[in-house]
Coordinates of C-alpha atoms in Angstrom, one line a residue:
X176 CA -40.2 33.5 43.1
X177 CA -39.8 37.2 43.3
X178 CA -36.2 39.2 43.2
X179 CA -35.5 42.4 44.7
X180 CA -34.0 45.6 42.5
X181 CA -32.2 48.1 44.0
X182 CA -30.9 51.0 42.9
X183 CA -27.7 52.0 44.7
X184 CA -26.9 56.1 46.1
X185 CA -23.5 55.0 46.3
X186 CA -22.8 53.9 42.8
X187 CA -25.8 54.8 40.9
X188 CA -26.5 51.0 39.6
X189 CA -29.2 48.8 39.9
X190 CA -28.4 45.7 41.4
X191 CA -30.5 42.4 41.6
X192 CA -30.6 40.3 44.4
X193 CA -32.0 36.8 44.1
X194 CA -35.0 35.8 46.1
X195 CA -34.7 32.8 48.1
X196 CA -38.4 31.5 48.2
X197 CA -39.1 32.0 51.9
X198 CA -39.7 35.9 51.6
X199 CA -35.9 36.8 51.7
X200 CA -33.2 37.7 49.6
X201 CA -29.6 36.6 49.4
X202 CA -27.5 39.5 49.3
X203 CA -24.0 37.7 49.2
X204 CA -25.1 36.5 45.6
X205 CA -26.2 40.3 44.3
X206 CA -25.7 40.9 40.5
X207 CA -25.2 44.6 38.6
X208 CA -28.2 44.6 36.9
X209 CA -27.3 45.4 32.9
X210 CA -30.1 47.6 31.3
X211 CA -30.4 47.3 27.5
X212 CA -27.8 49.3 25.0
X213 CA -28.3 53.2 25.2
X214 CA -30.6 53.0 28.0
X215 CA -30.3 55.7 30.5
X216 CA -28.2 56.3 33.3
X217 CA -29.8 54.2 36.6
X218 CA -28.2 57.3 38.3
X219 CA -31.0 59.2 36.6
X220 CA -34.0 57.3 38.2
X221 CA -36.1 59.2 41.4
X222 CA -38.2 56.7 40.7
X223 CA -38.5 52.6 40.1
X224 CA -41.6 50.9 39.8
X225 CA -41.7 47.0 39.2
X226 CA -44.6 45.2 38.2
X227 CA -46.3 41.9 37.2
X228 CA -46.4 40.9 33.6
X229 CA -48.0 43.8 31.7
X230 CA -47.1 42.8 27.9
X231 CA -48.5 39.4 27.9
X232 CA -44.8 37.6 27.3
X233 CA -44.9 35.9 30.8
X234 CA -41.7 38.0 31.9
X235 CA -42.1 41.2 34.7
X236 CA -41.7 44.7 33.7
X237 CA -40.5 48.0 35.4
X238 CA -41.4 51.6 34.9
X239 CA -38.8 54.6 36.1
X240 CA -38.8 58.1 36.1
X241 CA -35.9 59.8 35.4
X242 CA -34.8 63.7 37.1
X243 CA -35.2 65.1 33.9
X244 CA -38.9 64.3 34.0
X245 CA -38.2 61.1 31.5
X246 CA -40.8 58.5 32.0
X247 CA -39.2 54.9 30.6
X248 CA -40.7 51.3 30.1
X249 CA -38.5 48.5 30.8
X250 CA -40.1 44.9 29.4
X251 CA -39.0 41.6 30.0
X252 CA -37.0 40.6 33.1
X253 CA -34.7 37.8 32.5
X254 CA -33.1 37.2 35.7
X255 CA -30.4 40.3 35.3
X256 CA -31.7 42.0 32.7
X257 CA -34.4 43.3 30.5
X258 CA -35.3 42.4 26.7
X259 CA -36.2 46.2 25.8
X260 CA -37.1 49.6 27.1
X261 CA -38.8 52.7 25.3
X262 CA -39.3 55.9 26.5
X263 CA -42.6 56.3 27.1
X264 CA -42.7 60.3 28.1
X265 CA -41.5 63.5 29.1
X266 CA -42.3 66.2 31.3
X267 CA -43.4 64.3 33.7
X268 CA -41.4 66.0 36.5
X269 CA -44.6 66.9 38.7
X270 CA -45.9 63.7 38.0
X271 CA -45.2 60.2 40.7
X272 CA -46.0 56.8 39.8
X273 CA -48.6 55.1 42.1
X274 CA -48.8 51.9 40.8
X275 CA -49.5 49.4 37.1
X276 CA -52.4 47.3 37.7
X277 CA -56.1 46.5 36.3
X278 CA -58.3 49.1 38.5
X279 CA -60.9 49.4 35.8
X280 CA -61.7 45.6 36.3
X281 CA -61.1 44.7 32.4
X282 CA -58.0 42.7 33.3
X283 CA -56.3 44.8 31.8
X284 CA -53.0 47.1 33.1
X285 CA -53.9 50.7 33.9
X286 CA -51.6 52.9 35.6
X287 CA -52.6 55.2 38.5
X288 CA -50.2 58.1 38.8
X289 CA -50.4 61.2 41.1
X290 CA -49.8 65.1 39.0
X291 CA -48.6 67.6 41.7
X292 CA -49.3 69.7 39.5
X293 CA -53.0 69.8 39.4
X294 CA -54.3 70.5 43.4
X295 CA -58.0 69.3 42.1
X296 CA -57.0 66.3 40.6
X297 CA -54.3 64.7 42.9
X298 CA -54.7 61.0 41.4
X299 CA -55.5 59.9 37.9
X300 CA -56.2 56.9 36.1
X301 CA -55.0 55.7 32.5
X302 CA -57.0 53.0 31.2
X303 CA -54.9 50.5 29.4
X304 CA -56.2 48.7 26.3
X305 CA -55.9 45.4 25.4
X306 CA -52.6 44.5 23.1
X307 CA -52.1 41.4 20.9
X308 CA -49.9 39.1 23.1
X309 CA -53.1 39.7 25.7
X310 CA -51.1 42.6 28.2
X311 CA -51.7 46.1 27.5
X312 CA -50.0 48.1 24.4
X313 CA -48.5 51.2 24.1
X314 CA -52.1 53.0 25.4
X315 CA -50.0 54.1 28.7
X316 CA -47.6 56.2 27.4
X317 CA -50.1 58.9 27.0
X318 CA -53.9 59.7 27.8
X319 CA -55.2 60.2 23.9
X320 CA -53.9 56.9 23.6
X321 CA -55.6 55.3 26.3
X322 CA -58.8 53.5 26.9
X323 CA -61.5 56.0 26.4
X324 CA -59.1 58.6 24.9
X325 CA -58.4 60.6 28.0
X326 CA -57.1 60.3 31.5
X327 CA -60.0 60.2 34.5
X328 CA -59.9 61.9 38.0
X329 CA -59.5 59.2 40.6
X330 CA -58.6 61.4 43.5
X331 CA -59.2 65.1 43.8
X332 CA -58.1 66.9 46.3
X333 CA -55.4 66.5 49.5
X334 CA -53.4 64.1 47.2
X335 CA -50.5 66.8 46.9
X336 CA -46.1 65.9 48.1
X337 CA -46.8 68.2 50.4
X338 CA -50.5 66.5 51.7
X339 CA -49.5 62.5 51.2
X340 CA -45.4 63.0 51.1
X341 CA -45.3 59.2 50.2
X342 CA -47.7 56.9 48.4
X343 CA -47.6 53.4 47.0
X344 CA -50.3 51.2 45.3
X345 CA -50.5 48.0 46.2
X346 CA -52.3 44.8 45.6
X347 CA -55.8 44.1 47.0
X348 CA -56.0 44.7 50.8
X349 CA -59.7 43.8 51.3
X350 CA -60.4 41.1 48.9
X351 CA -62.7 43.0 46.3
X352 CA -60.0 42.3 43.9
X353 CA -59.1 46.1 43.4
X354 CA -55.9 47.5 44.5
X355 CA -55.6 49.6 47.0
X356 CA -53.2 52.8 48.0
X357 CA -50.8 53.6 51.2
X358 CA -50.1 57.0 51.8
X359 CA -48.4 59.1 54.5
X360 CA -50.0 62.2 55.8
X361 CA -48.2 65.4 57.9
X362 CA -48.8 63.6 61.0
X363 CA -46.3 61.2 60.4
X364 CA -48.8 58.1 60.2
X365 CA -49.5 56.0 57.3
X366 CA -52.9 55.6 56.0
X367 CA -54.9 52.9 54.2
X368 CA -57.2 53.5 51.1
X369 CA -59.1 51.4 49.3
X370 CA -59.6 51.5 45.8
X371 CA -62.5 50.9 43.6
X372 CA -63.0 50.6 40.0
X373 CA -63.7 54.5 39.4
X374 CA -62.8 56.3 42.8
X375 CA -60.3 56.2 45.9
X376 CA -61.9 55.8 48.8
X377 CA -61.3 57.3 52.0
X378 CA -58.9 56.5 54.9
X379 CA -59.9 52.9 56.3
X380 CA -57.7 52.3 58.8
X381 CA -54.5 54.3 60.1
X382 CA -51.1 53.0 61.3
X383 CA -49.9 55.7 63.8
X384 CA -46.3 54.4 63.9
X385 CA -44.0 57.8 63.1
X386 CA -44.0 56.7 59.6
X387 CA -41.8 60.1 59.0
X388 CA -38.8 59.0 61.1
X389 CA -38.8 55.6 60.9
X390 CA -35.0 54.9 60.6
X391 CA -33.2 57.1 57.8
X392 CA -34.0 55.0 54.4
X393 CA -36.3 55.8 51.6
X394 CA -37.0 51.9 50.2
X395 CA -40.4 51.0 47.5
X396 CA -41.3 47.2 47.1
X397 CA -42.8 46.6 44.0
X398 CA -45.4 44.0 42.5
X399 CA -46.7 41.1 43.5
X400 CA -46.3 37.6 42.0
X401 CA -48.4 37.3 38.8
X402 CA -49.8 33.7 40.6
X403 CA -51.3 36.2 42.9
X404 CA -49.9 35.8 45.7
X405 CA -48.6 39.3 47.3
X406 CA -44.7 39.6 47.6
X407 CA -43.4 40.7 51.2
X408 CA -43.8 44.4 51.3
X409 CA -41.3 45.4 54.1
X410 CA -39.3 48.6 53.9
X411 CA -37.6 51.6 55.7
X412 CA -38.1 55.3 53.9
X413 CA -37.0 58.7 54.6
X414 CA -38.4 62.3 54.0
X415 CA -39.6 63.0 50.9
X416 CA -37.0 64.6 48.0
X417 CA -34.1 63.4 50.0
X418 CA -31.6 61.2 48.8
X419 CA -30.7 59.0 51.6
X420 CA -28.5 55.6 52.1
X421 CA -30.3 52.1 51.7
X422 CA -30.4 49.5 53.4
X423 CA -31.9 46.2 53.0
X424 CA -29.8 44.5 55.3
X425 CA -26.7 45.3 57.5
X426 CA -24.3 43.4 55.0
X427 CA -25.6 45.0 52.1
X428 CA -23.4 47.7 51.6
X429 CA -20.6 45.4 52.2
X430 CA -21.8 42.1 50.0
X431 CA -19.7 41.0 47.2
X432 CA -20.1 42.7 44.0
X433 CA -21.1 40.9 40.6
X434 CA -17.7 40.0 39.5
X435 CA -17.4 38.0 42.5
X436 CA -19.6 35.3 41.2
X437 CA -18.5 34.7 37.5
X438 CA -20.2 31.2 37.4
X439 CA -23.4 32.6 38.2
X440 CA -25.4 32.4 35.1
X441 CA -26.6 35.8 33.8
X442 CA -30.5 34.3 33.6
X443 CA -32.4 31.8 35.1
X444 CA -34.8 29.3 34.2
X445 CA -38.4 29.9 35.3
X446 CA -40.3 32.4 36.6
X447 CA -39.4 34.9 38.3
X448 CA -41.2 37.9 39.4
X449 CA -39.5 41.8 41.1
X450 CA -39.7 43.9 43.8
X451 CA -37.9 47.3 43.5
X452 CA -36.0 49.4 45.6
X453 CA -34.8 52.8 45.1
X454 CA -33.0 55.6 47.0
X455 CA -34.7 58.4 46.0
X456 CA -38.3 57.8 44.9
X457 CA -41.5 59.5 46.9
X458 CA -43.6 56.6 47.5
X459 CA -44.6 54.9 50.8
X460 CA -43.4 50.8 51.0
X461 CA -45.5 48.9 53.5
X462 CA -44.6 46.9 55.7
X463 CA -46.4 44.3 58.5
X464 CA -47.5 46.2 61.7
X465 CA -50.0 46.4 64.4
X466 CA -53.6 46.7 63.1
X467 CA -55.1 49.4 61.4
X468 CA -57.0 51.5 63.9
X469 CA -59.9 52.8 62.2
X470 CA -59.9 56.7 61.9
X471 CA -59.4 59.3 59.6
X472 CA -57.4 61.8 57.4

């Protein structure tokens, strides 16, 4: 069953609200969600990235990057919480998070990040290695400690904010078993890229649906279920670098708060998996449209 994370503009919190099993969530039973002793301010995050099980305990994770250019590992969602976080980096203010899955096809977690920084080398890849519970260890946190000792170029060129304002990885579109990428280009439409095991490919398909404008909300949708089967991937986003008001439904704003339900247990039996929301982060959710017209960047 997957949950939804979102992190609040008004208040700054993250705030949990349960899945329901049919592809919704039930906001009247939202919880504050209660990071770990001395972790940092939610208020902090630009970015929230949820994913599958990474560190082999059975239990979802999250990545965030902070405004400061903080880059923080959360492990072990309980329900309302996670067991631990670390920080993983710093200076990573040019840097976005694309997504955490196996690309390299060793089944293990790599991560696939986007450095604005570098024009010639838009998208990279971090090869995870394999840690002892059977996820990936610490290899993530930086590229000397990665599989192979160094990063590798997955995209070159045009994956700049200003080229793809918003991008999200995603699981496998196509059925190769790679996951794929989402991007939005100047032209307001939202593109389709297919991954591969050592190279993005180019645009396969094109949704020409004013991606740009499409109501005023900035939302990213997370993993999928570790069972495999993809988690609903609908969202609303606004322009890039803006900090805008979210939305997941109309009685969100409005829904009870955590106190409200004091019987509610703080964790729940089971497994459970996320999908993340946040205000202010630069990548693309999907969502279901119209097929893909085939055309081109």
């Amino acid at each position: 069953m997957t949950d939804l994370i979102a992190r609040m503009p008004n208040d700054g919190k993250l705030y949990v609200y349960p899945g329901t099993g049919t592809g919704q969530f039930d906001v009247g039973r939202r919880l504050e969600v209660i990071l770990p002793a001395s972790a940092p301010d939610p208020a902090t995050f630009r970015q929230i990235v949820a994913t599958e099980d990474i560190t082999g305990d059975g239990l979802a994770d999250m990545f965030a990057l902070d405004t400061a250019g903080g880059f923080w590992f959360f492990n072990g969602w309980t329900g309302a919480s996670f067991n631990s976080y670390k920080k993983l980096a710093a200076n990573w203010a040019p840097r976005d998070i694309v997504g955490v899955r196996d690309i390299s096809g060793d089944t293990i977690p790599d991560l696939l990040y986007r450095n604005d920084a570098n024009a010639s080398l838009g998208l990279v890849l971090r090869k995870g290695k394999a840690g002892t519970n059977g996820g990936v260890d610490t290899s993530l946190q930086a590229a000397a400690s990665a599989e192979g000792g160094q990063d590798y170029a997955y995209g070159t060129t045009s994956w700049s904010r200003a080229e793809r304002p918003m991008i999200l990885g995603t699981p496998d579109t196509n059925g190769d078993g790679i996951p794929d990428v989402w991007a939005t280009g100047t032209d307001a439409n939202q593109f389709l890229f297919l991954g591969s095991r050592t190279a993005i490919g180019g645009a396969s398909g094109r949704d020409e649906d004013g991606w740009n404008t499409f109501l005023t909300n900035r939302l990213t949708r997370g993993a999928a279920n570790t069972d495999g089967h993809h988690g609903a991937r609908n969202a609303a986003r606004g322009r890039y670098g803006h900090r805008q008001p979210v939305r997941v439904a109309a009685t969100q704003a409005s829904g009870p708060p955590p106190s409200a339900h004091p019987s509610r247990p703080q964790t729940r039996p089971g497994r459970r998996h996320l999908a993340v929301v946040s205000s202010t982060t630069p990548q693309l959710p999907t969502r279901q449209s119209p097929p893909l017209q085939r055309g081109t960047s």
